PDB file of N, CA and C in Angstrom:
ATOM      1  N   ALA W   1       0.844  -1.157   0.076  1.00  0.00           N
ATOM      2  CA  ALA W   1       0.069   0.013  -0.055  1.00  0.00           C
ATOM      3  C   ALA W   1       0.963   1.177   0.125  1.00  0.00           C
ATOM      4  N   ALA W   2       0.383   2.260  -0.888  1.00  0.00           N
ATOM      5  CA  ALA W   2       1.188   3.315  -0.760  1.00  0.00           C
ATOM      6  C   ALA W   2       0.800   4.190   0.263  1.00  0.00           C
ATOM      7  N   HIS W   3       1.804   5.180   0.791  1.00  0.00           N
ATOM      8  CA  HIS W   3       1.585   6.070   1.861  1.00  0.00           C
ATOM      9  C   HIS W   3       1.891   7.551   1.368  1.00  0.00           C
ATOM     10  N   GLY W   4       1.297   8.485   2.087  1.00  0.00           N
ATOM     11  CA  GLY W   4       1.624   9.885   1.675  1.00  0.00           C
ATOM     12  C   GLY W   4       1.055  10.170   0.264  1.00  0.00           C
ATOM     13  N   SER W   5       1.952  11.025  -0.377  1.00  0.00           N
ATOM     14  CA  SER W   5       1.650  11.467  -1.819  1.00  0.00           C
ATOM     15  C   SER W   5       1.953  10.358  -2.773  1.00  0.00           C
ATOM     16  N   ALA W   6       2.623   9.294  -2.391  1.00  0.00           N
ATOM     17  CA  ALA W   6       2.844   8.187  -3.334  1.00  0.00           C
ATOM     18  C   ALA W   6       1.487   7.589  -3.841  1.00  0.00           C
ATOM     19  N   LYS W   7       0.540   7.546  -3.031  1.00  0.00           N
ATOM     20  CA  LYS W   7      -0.748   6.839  -3.388  1.00  0.00           C
ATOM     21  C   LYS W   7      -1.374   7.848  -4.523  1.00  0.00           C
ATOM     22  N   MET W   8      -1.078   9.003  -4.625  1.00  0.00           N
ATOM     23  CA  MET W   8      -1.637   9.826  -5.684  1.00  0.00           C
ATOM     24  C   MET W   8      -1.204   9.607  -6.926  1.00  0.00           C
ATOM     25  N   LYS W   9      -0.035   8.924  -7.118  1.00  0.00           N
ATOM     26  CA  LYS W   9       0.545   8.609  -8.440  1.00  0.00           C
ATOM     27  C   LYS W   9       0.105   7.273  -8.985  1.00  0.00           C
ATOM     28  N   SER W  10      -0.529   6.525  -7.918  1.00  0.00           N
ATOM     29  CA  SER W  10      -1.073   5.137  -8.289  1.00  0.00           C
ATOM     30  C   SER W  10      -2.393   5.080  -8.362  1.00  0.00           C
ATOM     31  N   CYS W  11      -3.221   6.239  -8.307  1.00  0.00           N
ATOM     32  CA  CYS W  11      -4.692   6.279  -8.261  1.00  0.00           C
ATOM     33  C   CYS W  11      -5.079   7.036  -9.431  1.00  0.00           C
ATOM     34  N   LEU W  12      -6.495   6.696  -9.863  1.00  0.00           N
ATOM     35  CA  LEU W  12      -7.084   7.489 -10.928  1.00  0.00           C
ATOM     36  C   LEU W  12      -8.396   7.946 -10.543  1.00  0.00           C
ATOM     37  N   THR W  13      -8.816   9.070 -11.055  1.00  0.00           N
ATOM     38  CA  THR W  13     -10.057   9.535 -10.730  1.00  0.00           C
ATOM     39  C   THR W  13     -10.752   9.659 -12.157  1.00  0.00           C
ATOM     40  N   PHE W  14     -11.885   9.165 -12.261  1.00  0.00           N
ATOM     41  CA  PHE W  14     -12.750   9.109 -13.552  1.00  0.00           C
ATOM     42  C   PHE W  14     -13.792  10.150 -13.505  1.00  0.00           C
ATOM     43  N   VAL W  15     -13.740  11.112 -14.413  1.00  0.00           N
ATOM     44  CA  VAL W  15     -14.679  12.179 -14.539  1.00  0.00           C
ATOM     45  C   VAL W  15     -15.246  12.245 -15.908  1.00  0.00           C
ATOM     46  N   SER W  16     -16.255  12.975 -15.977  1.00  0.00           N
ATOM     47  CA  SER W  16     -16.896  13.229 -17.434  1.00  0.00           C
ATOM     48  C   SER W  16     -15.859  14.091 -18.369  1.00  0.00           C
ATOM     49  N   LYS W  17     -16.149  13.881 -19.536  1.00  0.00           N
ATOM     50  CA  LYS W  17     -15.434  14.531 -20.659  1.00  0.00           C
ATOM     51  C   LYS W  17     -15.668  16.076 -20.471  1.00  0.00           C
ATOM     52  N   ALA W  18     -16.742  16.488 -20.069  1.00  0.00           N
ATOM     53  CA  ALA W  18     -17.020  17.796 -19.891  1.00  0.00           C
ATOM     54  C   ALA W  18     -16.178  18.415 -18.628  1.00  0.00           C
ATOM     55  N   ALA W  19     -16.134  17.687 -17.663  1.00  0.00           N
ATOM     56  CA  ALA W  19     -15.156  17.993 -16.584  1.00  0.00           C
ATOM     57  C   ALA W  19     -13.806  18.005 -16.853  1.00  0.00           C
ATOM     58  N   ILE W  20     -13.378  17.249 -17.684  1.00  0.00           N
ATOM     59  CA  ILE W  20     -11.908  17.351 -18.131  1.00  0.00           C
ATOM     60  C   ILE W  20     -11.676  18.630 -18.936  1.00  0.00           C
ATOM     61  N   GLU W  21     -12.729  19.023 -19.782  1.00  0.00           N
ATOM     62  CA  GLU W  21     -12.708  20.255 -20.500  1.00  0.00           C
ATOM     63  C   GLU W  21     -12.759  21.492 -19.694  1.00  0.00           C
ATOM     64  N   GLU W  22     -13.354  21.295 -18.697  1.00  0.00           N
ATOM     65  CA  GLU W  22     -13.391  22.474 -17.656  1.00  0.00           C
ATOM     66  C   GLU W  22     -12.295  22.541 -16.515  1.00  0.00           C
ATOM     67  N   ASN W  23     -11.231  21.749 -16.862  1.00  0.00           N
ATOM     68  CA  ASN W  23     -10.138  21.672 -15.948  1.00  0.00           C
ATOM     69  C   ASN W  23     -10.469  21.469 -14.518  1.00  0.00           C
ATOM     70  N   VAL W  24     -11.216  20.565 -14.095  1.00  0.00           N
ATOM     71  CA  VAL W  24     -11.664  20.272 -12.741  1.00  0.00           C
ATOM     72  C   VAL W  24     -10.385  19.907 -11.815  1.00  0.00           C
ATOM     73  N   ALA W  25      -9.512  19.178 -12.562  1.00  0.00           N
ATOM     74  CA  ALA W  25      -8.391  18.734 -11.678  1.00  0.00           C
ATOM     75  C   ALA W  25      -7.664  19.926 -11.203  1.00  0.00           C
ATOM     76  N   GLN W  26      -7.443  20.898 -11.949  1.00  0.00           N
ATOM     77  CA  GLN W  26      -6.660  22.254 -11.561  1.00  0.00           C
ATOM     78  C   GLN W  26      -7.628  23.053 -10.591  1.00  0.00           C
ATOM     79  N   LYS W  27      -8.935  23.036 -10.997  1.00  0.00           N
ATOM     80  CA  LYS W  27      -9.887  23.895 -10.136  1.00  0.00           C
ATOM     81  C   LYS W  27     -10.003  23.485  -8.810  1.00  0.00           C
ATOM     82  N   TYR W  28      -9.905  22.006  -8.528  1.00  0.00           N
ATOM     83  CA  TYR W  28     -10.030  21.571  -7.314  1.00  0.00           C
ATOM     84  C   TYR W  28      -8.687  20.940  -6.600  1.00  0.00           C
ATOM     85  N   HIS W  29      -7.783  21.382  -7.342  1.00  0.00           N
ATOM     86  CA  HIS W  29      -6.425  21.043  -6.843  1.00  0.00           C
ATOM     87  C   HIS W  29      -6.208  19.641  -6.515  1.00  0.00           C
ATOM     88  N   LEU W  30      -6.761  18.718  -7.453  1.00  0.00           N
ATOM     89  CA  LEU W  30      -6.618  17.253  -7.444  1.00  0.00           C
ATOM     90  C   LEU W  30      -5.401  16.864  -7.740  1.00  0.00           C
ATOM     91  N   GLN W  31      -4.794  15.864  -6.973  1.00  0.00           N
ATOM     92  CA  GLN W  31      -3.394  15.364  -7.164  1.00  0.00           C
ATOM     93  C   GLN W  31      -3.383  14.140  -7.839  1.00  0.00           C
ATOM     94  N   LYS W  32      -4.533  13.321  -7.867  1.00  0.00           N
ATOM     95  CA  LYS W  32      -4.647  12.124  -8.626  1.00  0.00           C
ATOM     96  C   LYS W  32      -4.774  12.385 -10.060  1.00  0.00           C
ATOM     97  N   THR W  33      -4.415  11.279 -10.870  1.00  0.00           N
ATOM     98  CA  THR W  33      -4.472  11.533 -12.179  1.00  0.00           C
ATOM     99  C   THR W  33      -5.927  11.424 -12.624  1.00  0.00           C
ATOM    100  N   VAL W  34      -6.420  12.323 -13.427  1.00  0.00           N
ATOM    101  CA  VAL W  34      -7.819  12.495 -13.792  1.00  0.00           C
ATOM    102  C   VAL W  34      -7.927  12.111 -15.326  1.00  0.00           C
ATOM    103  N   LEU W  35      -8.895  11.079 -15.579  1.00  0.00           N
ATOM    104  CA  LEU W  35      -9.107  10.473 -16.782  1.00  0.00           C
ATOM    105  C   LEU W  35     -10.583  10.657 -17.140  1.00  0.00           C
ATOM    106  N   PRO W  36     -10.866  10.776 -18.435  1.00  0.00           N
ATOM    107  CA  PRO W  36     -12.501  10.847 -18.754  1.00  0.00           C
ATOM    108  C   PRO W  36     -12.976   9.525 -18.897  1.00  0.00           C
ATOM    109  N   VAL W  37     -14.254   9.275 -18.363  1.00  0.00           N
ATOM    110  CA  VAL W  37     -15.015   8.064 -18.421  1.00  0.00           C
ATOM    111  C   VAL W  37     -15.355   7.824 -19.894  1.00  0.00           C
ATOM    112  N   MET W  38     -15.254   6.571 -20.344  1.00  0.00           N
ATOM    113  CA  MET W  38     -15.373   6.240 -21.805  1.00  0.00           C
ATOM    114  C   MET W  38     -16.296   4.786 -21.782  1.00  0.00           C
ATOM    115  N   GLY W  39     -17.188   4.903 -22.684  1.00  0.00           N
ATOM    116  CA  GLY W  39     -17.952   3.513 -22.957  1.00  0.00           C
ATOM    117  C   GLY W  39     -18.885   2.997 -21.716  1.00  0.00           C
ATOM    118  N   CYS W  40     -19.264   3.923 -20.912  1.00  0.00           N
ATOM    119  CA  CYS W  40     -20.201   3.540 -19.732  1.00  0.00           C
ATOM    120  C   CYS W  40     -21.655   3.473 -20.114  1.00  0.00           C
ATOM    121  N   ARG W  41     -21.876   4.167 -21.179  1.00  0.00           N
ATOM    122  CA  ARG W  41     -23.390   4.194 -21.543  1.00  0.00           C
ATOM    123  C   ARG W  41     -23.994   2.901 -22.118  1.00  0.00           C
ATOM    124  N   ASN W  42     -23.098   1.880 -22.437  1.00  0.00           N
ATOM    125  CA  ASN W  42     -23.561   0.586 -22.913  1.00  0.00           C
ATOM    126  C   ASN W  42     -23.135  -0.505 -21.911  1.00  0.00           C
ATOM    127  N   VAL W  43     -22.948  -0.200 -20.606  1.00  0.00           N
ATOM    128  CA  VAL W  43     -22.838  -1.120 -19.622  1.00  0.00           C
ATOM    129  C   VAL W  43     -24.120  -1.544 -19.120  1.00  0.00           C
ATOM    130  N   GLY W  44     -24.085  -2.901 -19.050  1.00  0.00           N
ATOM    131  CA  GLY W  44     -25.368  -3.620 -18.536  1.00  0.00           C
ATOM    132  C   GLY W  44     -25.151  -4.671 -17.564  1.00  0.00           C
ATOM    133  N   LYS W  45     -26.005  -5.259 -17.114  1.00  0.00           N
ATOM    134  CA  LYS W  45     -25.909  -6.313 -16.020  1.00  0.00           C
ATOM    135  C   LYS W  45     -25.005  -7.404 -16.402  1.00  0.00           C
ATOM    136  N   LYS W  46     -24.826  -7.792 -17.695  1.00  0.00           N
ATOM    137  CA  LYS W  46     -23.872  -8.839 -18.153  1.00  0.00           C
ATOM    138  C   LYS W  46     -22.557  -8.418 -17.992  1.00  0.00           C
ATOM    139  N   ASP W  47     -22.322  -7.223 -18.010  1.00  0.00           N
ATOM    140  CA  ASP W  47     -20.974  -6.778 -17.813  1.00  0.00           C
ATOM    141  C   ASP W  47     -20.531  -6.680 -16.375  1.00  0.00           C
ATOM    142  N   MET W  48     -21.332  -6.807 -15.356  1.00  0.00           N
ATOM    143  CA  MET W  48     -21.025  -6.713 -14.124  1.00  0.00           C
ATOM    144  C   MET W  48     -20.485  -8.180 -13.574  1.00  0.00           C
ATOM    145  N   LYS W  49     -19.259  -7.993 -13.002  1.00  0.00           N
ATOM    146  CA  LYS W  49     -18.643  -9.276 -12.731  1.00  0.00           C
ATOM    147  C   LYS W  49     -19.277 -10.007 -11.625  1.00  0.00           C
ATOM    148  N   PHE W  50     -19.662  -9.330 -10.527  1.00  0.00           N
ATOM    149  CA  PHE W  50     -20.252 -10.025  -9.384  1.00  0.00           C
ATOM    150  C   PHE W  50     -21.798  -9.597  -9.196  1.00  0.00           C
ATOM    151  N   ASN W  51     -22.359  -9.036 -10.049  1.00  0.00           N
ATOM    152  CA  ASN W  51     -23.778  -8.377  -9.789  1.00  0.00           C
ATOM    153  C   ASN W  51     -24.332  -8.591 -11.209  1.00  0.00           C
ATOM    154  N   ASP W  52     -24.434  -9.725 -11.941  1.00  0.00           N
ATOM    155  CA  ASP W  52     -25.095  -9.961 -13.149  1.00  0.00           C
ATOM    156  C   ASP W  52     -26.449 -10.734 -13.026  1.00  0.00           C
ATOM    157  N   ALA W  53     -26.762 -11.105 -11.857  1.00  0.00           N
ATOM    158  CA  ALA W  53     -28.081 -11.789 -11.678  1.00  0.00           C
ATOM    159  C   ALA W  53     -29.220 -10.840 -11.891  1.00  0.00           C
ATOM    160  N   THR W  54     -30.363 -11.386 -12.554  1.00  0.00           N
ATOM    161  CA  THR W  54     -31.556 -10.571 -12.708  1.00  0.00           C
ATOM    162  C   THR W  54     -32.746 -11.516 -12.338  1.00  0.00           C
ATOM    163  N   PRO W  55     -32.853 -11.950 -11.132  1.00  0.00           N
ATOM    164  CA  PRO W  55     -33.896 -12.854 -10.602  1.00  0.00           C
ATOM    165  C   PRO W  55     -35.179 -12.239 -10.760  1.00  0.00           C
ATOM    166  N   THR W  56     -36.307 -13.218 -10.853  1.00  0.00           N
ATOM    167  CA  THR W  56     -37.726 -12.856 -10.692  1.00  0.00           C
ATOM    168  C   THR W  56     -38.011 -12.711  -9.384  1.00  0.00           C
ATOM    169  N   ILE W  57     -38.485 -11.641  -8.895  1.00  0.00           N
ATOM    170  CA  ILE W  57     -38.836 -11.458  -7.388  1.00  0.00           C
ATOM    171  C   ILE W  57     -40.402 -11.222  -7.402  1.00  0.00           C
ATOM    172  N   GLU W  58     -40.952 -11.996  -6.504  1.00  0.00           N
ATOM    173  CA  GLU W  58     -42.513 -11.962  -6.226  1.00  0.00           C
ATOM    174  C   GLU W  58     -42.711 -11.695  -4.818  1.00  0.00           C
ATOM    175  N   VAL W  59     -43.663 -10.714  -4.507  1.00  0.00           N
ATOM    176  CA  VAL W  59     -43.946 -10.506  -3.126  1.00  0.00           C
ATOM    177  C   VAL W  59     -45.444 -10.575  -3.089  1.00  0.00           C
ATOM    178  N   ASN W  60     -46.019 -11.381  -2.087  1.00  0.00           N
ATOM    179  CA  ASN W  60     -47.319 -11.670  -1.959  1.00  0.00           C
ATOM    180  C   ASN W  60     -47.960 -10.622  -1.151  1.00  0.00           C
ATOM    181  N   PRO W  61     -48.739  -9.619  -1.605  1.00  0.00           N
ATOM    182  CA  PRO W  61     -49.224  -8.408  -1.011  1.00  0.00           C
ATOM    183  C   PRO W  61     -50.026  -8.624   0.241  1.00  0.00           C
ATOM    184  N   GLU W  62     -50.567 -10.026   0.454  1.00  0.00           N
ATOM    185  CA  GLU W  62     -51.445 -10.267   1.516  1.00  0.00           C
ATOM    186  C   GLU W  62     -50.485 -10.847   2.843  1.00  0.00           C
ATOM    187  N   THR W  63     -49.642 -11.737   2.420  1.00  0.00           N
ATOM    188  CA  THR W  63     -48.578 -12.372   3.414  1.00  0.00           C
ATOM    189  C   THR W  63     -47.397 -11.812   3.432  1.00  0.00           C
ATOM    190  N   TYR W  64     -46.923 -10.993   2.535  1.00  0.00           N
ATOM    191  CA  TYR W  64     -45.687 -10.388   2.464  1.00  0.00           C
ATOM    192  C   TYR W  64     -44.539 -11.461   2.187  1.00  0.00           C
ATOM    193  N   GLU W  65     -44.978 -12.682   1.699  1.00  0.00           N
ATOM    194  CA  GLU W  65     -44.064 -13.701   1.426  1.00  0.00           C
ATOM    195  C   GLU W  65     -43.305 -13.385   0.242  1.00  0.00           C
ATOM    196  N   VAL W  66     -41.967 -13.544   0.238  1.00  0.00           N
ATOM    197  CA  VAL W  66     -41.019 -13.062  -0.795  1.00  0.00           C
ATOM    198  C   VAL W  66     -40.583 -14.359  -1.512  1.00  0.00           C
ATOM    199  N   LYS W  67     -40.588 -14.427  -2.858  1.00  0.00           N
ATOM    200  CA  LYS W  67     -40.073 -15.565  -3.585  1.00  0.00           C
ATOM    201  C   LYS W  67     -38.977 -14.974  -4.494  1.00  0.00           C
ATOM    202  N   VAL W  68     -37.880 -15.572  -4.634  1.00  0.00           N
ATOM    203  CA  VAL W  68     -36.803 -15.134  -5.621  1.00  0.00           C
ATOM    204  C   VAL W  68     -36.618 -16.387  -6.403  1.00  0.00           C
ATOM    205  N   ASP W  69     -36.888 -16.101  -7.824  1.00  0.00           N
ATOM    206  CA  ASP W  69     -36.814 -17.336  -8.823  1.00  0.00           C
ATOM    207  C   ASP W  69     -37.765 -18.484  -8.353  1.00  0.00           C
ATOM    208  N   GLY W  70     -38.880 -18.210  -7.722  1.00  0.00           N
ATOM    209  CA  GLY W  70     -39.817 -19.194  -7.134  1.00  0.00           C
ATOM    210  C   GLY W  70     -39.550 -19.854  -5.948  1.00  0.00           C
ATOM    211  N   GLU W  71     -38.285 -19.449  -5.219  1.00  0.00           N
ATOM    212  CA  GLU W  71     -37.856 -20.075  -4.046  1.00  0.00           C
ATOM    213  C   GLU W  71     -38.192 -19.111  -2.800  1.00  0.00           C
ATOM    214  N   HIS W  72     -38.973 -19.481  -1.827  1.00  0.00           N
ATOM    215  CA  HIS W  72     -39.162 -18.707  -0.691  1.00  0.00           C
ATOM    216  C   HIS W  72     -38.032 -18.201   0.074  1.00  0.00           C
ATOM    217  N   ILE W  73     -37.844 -17.059   0.278  1.00  0.00           N
ATOM    218  CA  ILE W  73     -36.741 -16.687   1.173  1.00  0.00           C
ATOM    219  C   ILE W  73     -37.233 -16.067   2.474  1.00  0.00           C
ATOM    220  N   THR W  74     -36.398 -16.008   3.503  1.00  0.00           N
ATOM    221  CA  THR W  74     -36.685 -15.284   4.666  1.00  0.00           C
ATOM    222  C   THR W  74     -35.443 -14.642   5.342  1.00  0.00           C
ATOM    223  N   SER W  75     -35.635 -14.088   6.185  1.00  0.00           N
ATOM    224  CA  SER W  75     -34.392 -13.473   7.203  1.00  0.00           C
ATOM    225  C   SER W  75     -34.877 -13.411   8.617  1.00  0.00           C
ATOM    226  N   LYS W  76     -33.802 -13.602   9.260  1.00  0.00           N
ATOM    227  CA  LYS W  76     -34.003 -13.461  10.873  1.00  0.00           C
ATOM    228  C   LYS W  76     -34.338 -12.006  11.100  1.00  0.00           C
ATOM    229  N   ALA W  77     -35.310 -11.775  12.058  1.00  0.00           N
ATOM    230  CA  ALA W  77     -35.523 -10.591  12.500  1.00  0.00           C
ATOM    231  C   ALA W  77     -34.420  -9.872  13.264  1.00  0.00           C
ATOM    232  N   ALA W  78     -34.152  -8.685  12.994  1.00  0.00           N
ATOM    233  CA  ALA W  78     -33.040  -7.895  13.734  1.00  0.00           C
ATOM    234  C   ALA W  78     -33.246  -7.777  15.229  1.00  0.00           C
ATOM    235  N   ASP W  79     -32.151  -7.985  15.904  1.00  0.00           N
ATOM    236  CA  ASP W  79     -32.102  -7.976  17.329  1.00  0.00           C
ATOM    237  C   ASP W  79     -31.389  -6.597  17.789  1.00  0.00           C
ATOM    238  N   HIS W  80     -30.784  -5.861  16.794  1.00  0.00           N
ATOM    239  CA  HIS W  80     -30.062  -4.673  17.136  1.00  0.00           C
ATOM    240  C   HIS W  80     -30.235  -3.745  15.880  1.00  0.00           C
ATOM    241  N   LEU W  81     -30.646  -2.540  16.156  1.00  0.00           N
ATOM    242  CA  LEU W  81     -30.884  -1.594  15.017  1.00  0.00           C
ATOM    243  C   LEU W  81     -29.936  -0.310  15.291  1.00  0.00           C
ATOM    244  N   PRO W  82     -28.700  -0.294  14.904  1.00  0.00           N
ATOM    245  CA  PRO W  82     -27.835   0.871  15.124  1.00  0.00           C
ATOM    246  C   PRO W  82     -28.232   2.167  14.466  1.00  0.00           C
ATOM    247  N   LEU W  83     -28.091   3.305  15.096  1.00  0.00           N
ATOM    248  CA  LEU W  83     -28.440   4.558  14.468  1.00  0.00           C
ATOM    249  C   LEU W  83     -29.913   4.766  14.121  1.00  0.00           C
ATOM    250  N   THR W  84     -30.835   4.165  15.043  1.00  0.00           N
ATOM    251  CA  THR W  84     -32.244   4.364  14.862  1.00  0.00           C
ATOM    252  C   THR W  84     -32.649   5.541  15.787  1.00  0.00           C
ATOM    253  N   GLN W  85     -33.720   5.299  16.604  1.00  0.00           N
ATOM    254  CA  GLN W  85     -34.484   6.367  17.296  1.00  0.00           C
ATOM    255  C   GLN W  85     -33.582   7.267  18.067  1.00  0.00           C
ATOM    256  N   MET W  86     -32.499   6.689  18.676  1.00  0.00           N
ATOM    257  CA  MET W  86     -31.636   7.472  19.545  1.00  0.00           C
ATOM    258  C   MET W  86     -30.790   8.611  18.631  1.00  0.00           C
ATOM    259  N   TYR W  87     -30.630   8.187  17.517  1.00  0.00           N
ATOM    260  CA  TYR W  87     -29.790   9.110  16.622  1.00  0.00           C
ATOM    261  C   TYR W  87     -30.529   9.657  15.358  1.00  0.00           C
ATOM    262  N   ASN W  88     -31.952   9.812  15.474  1.00  0.00           N
ATOM    263  CA  ASN W  88     -32.809  10.312  14.542  1.00  0.00           C
ATOM    264  C   ASN W  88     -32.509  11.874  14.275  1.00  0.00           C
ATOM    265  N   LEU W  89     -32.055  12.101  13.035  1.00  0.00           N
ATOM    266  CA  LEU W  89     -31.688  13.501  12.667  1.00  0.00           C
ATOM    267  C   LEU W  89     -32.722  14.256  12.238  1.00  0.00           C
ATOM    268  N   PHE W  90     -33.894  13.785  12.108  1.00  0.00           N
ATOM    269  CA  PHE W  90     -35.022  14.450  11.374  1.00  0.00           C
ATOM    270  C   PHE W  90     -36.031  14.981  12.444  1.00  0.00           C
TER     271      PHE W  90
END
């Protein structure tokens, strides 16, 4: 792992072509290499290495039973809910 300013030379920040044209790297004093994003408009689920599933999800509106690809799924009820009522910011 790089430390200090060395990591800035080994990292890339991807921004829009318009941002490159507006010199965002200089305006925001970015130290990382800034490159334009290319070819992202055609990215689909099949391109996602670990997130390419498109399951059929069914929810019974009366029982709230959830099925994924026809298989009933369930989860254990939460016993601890961090950042809830004690930390409500609204």
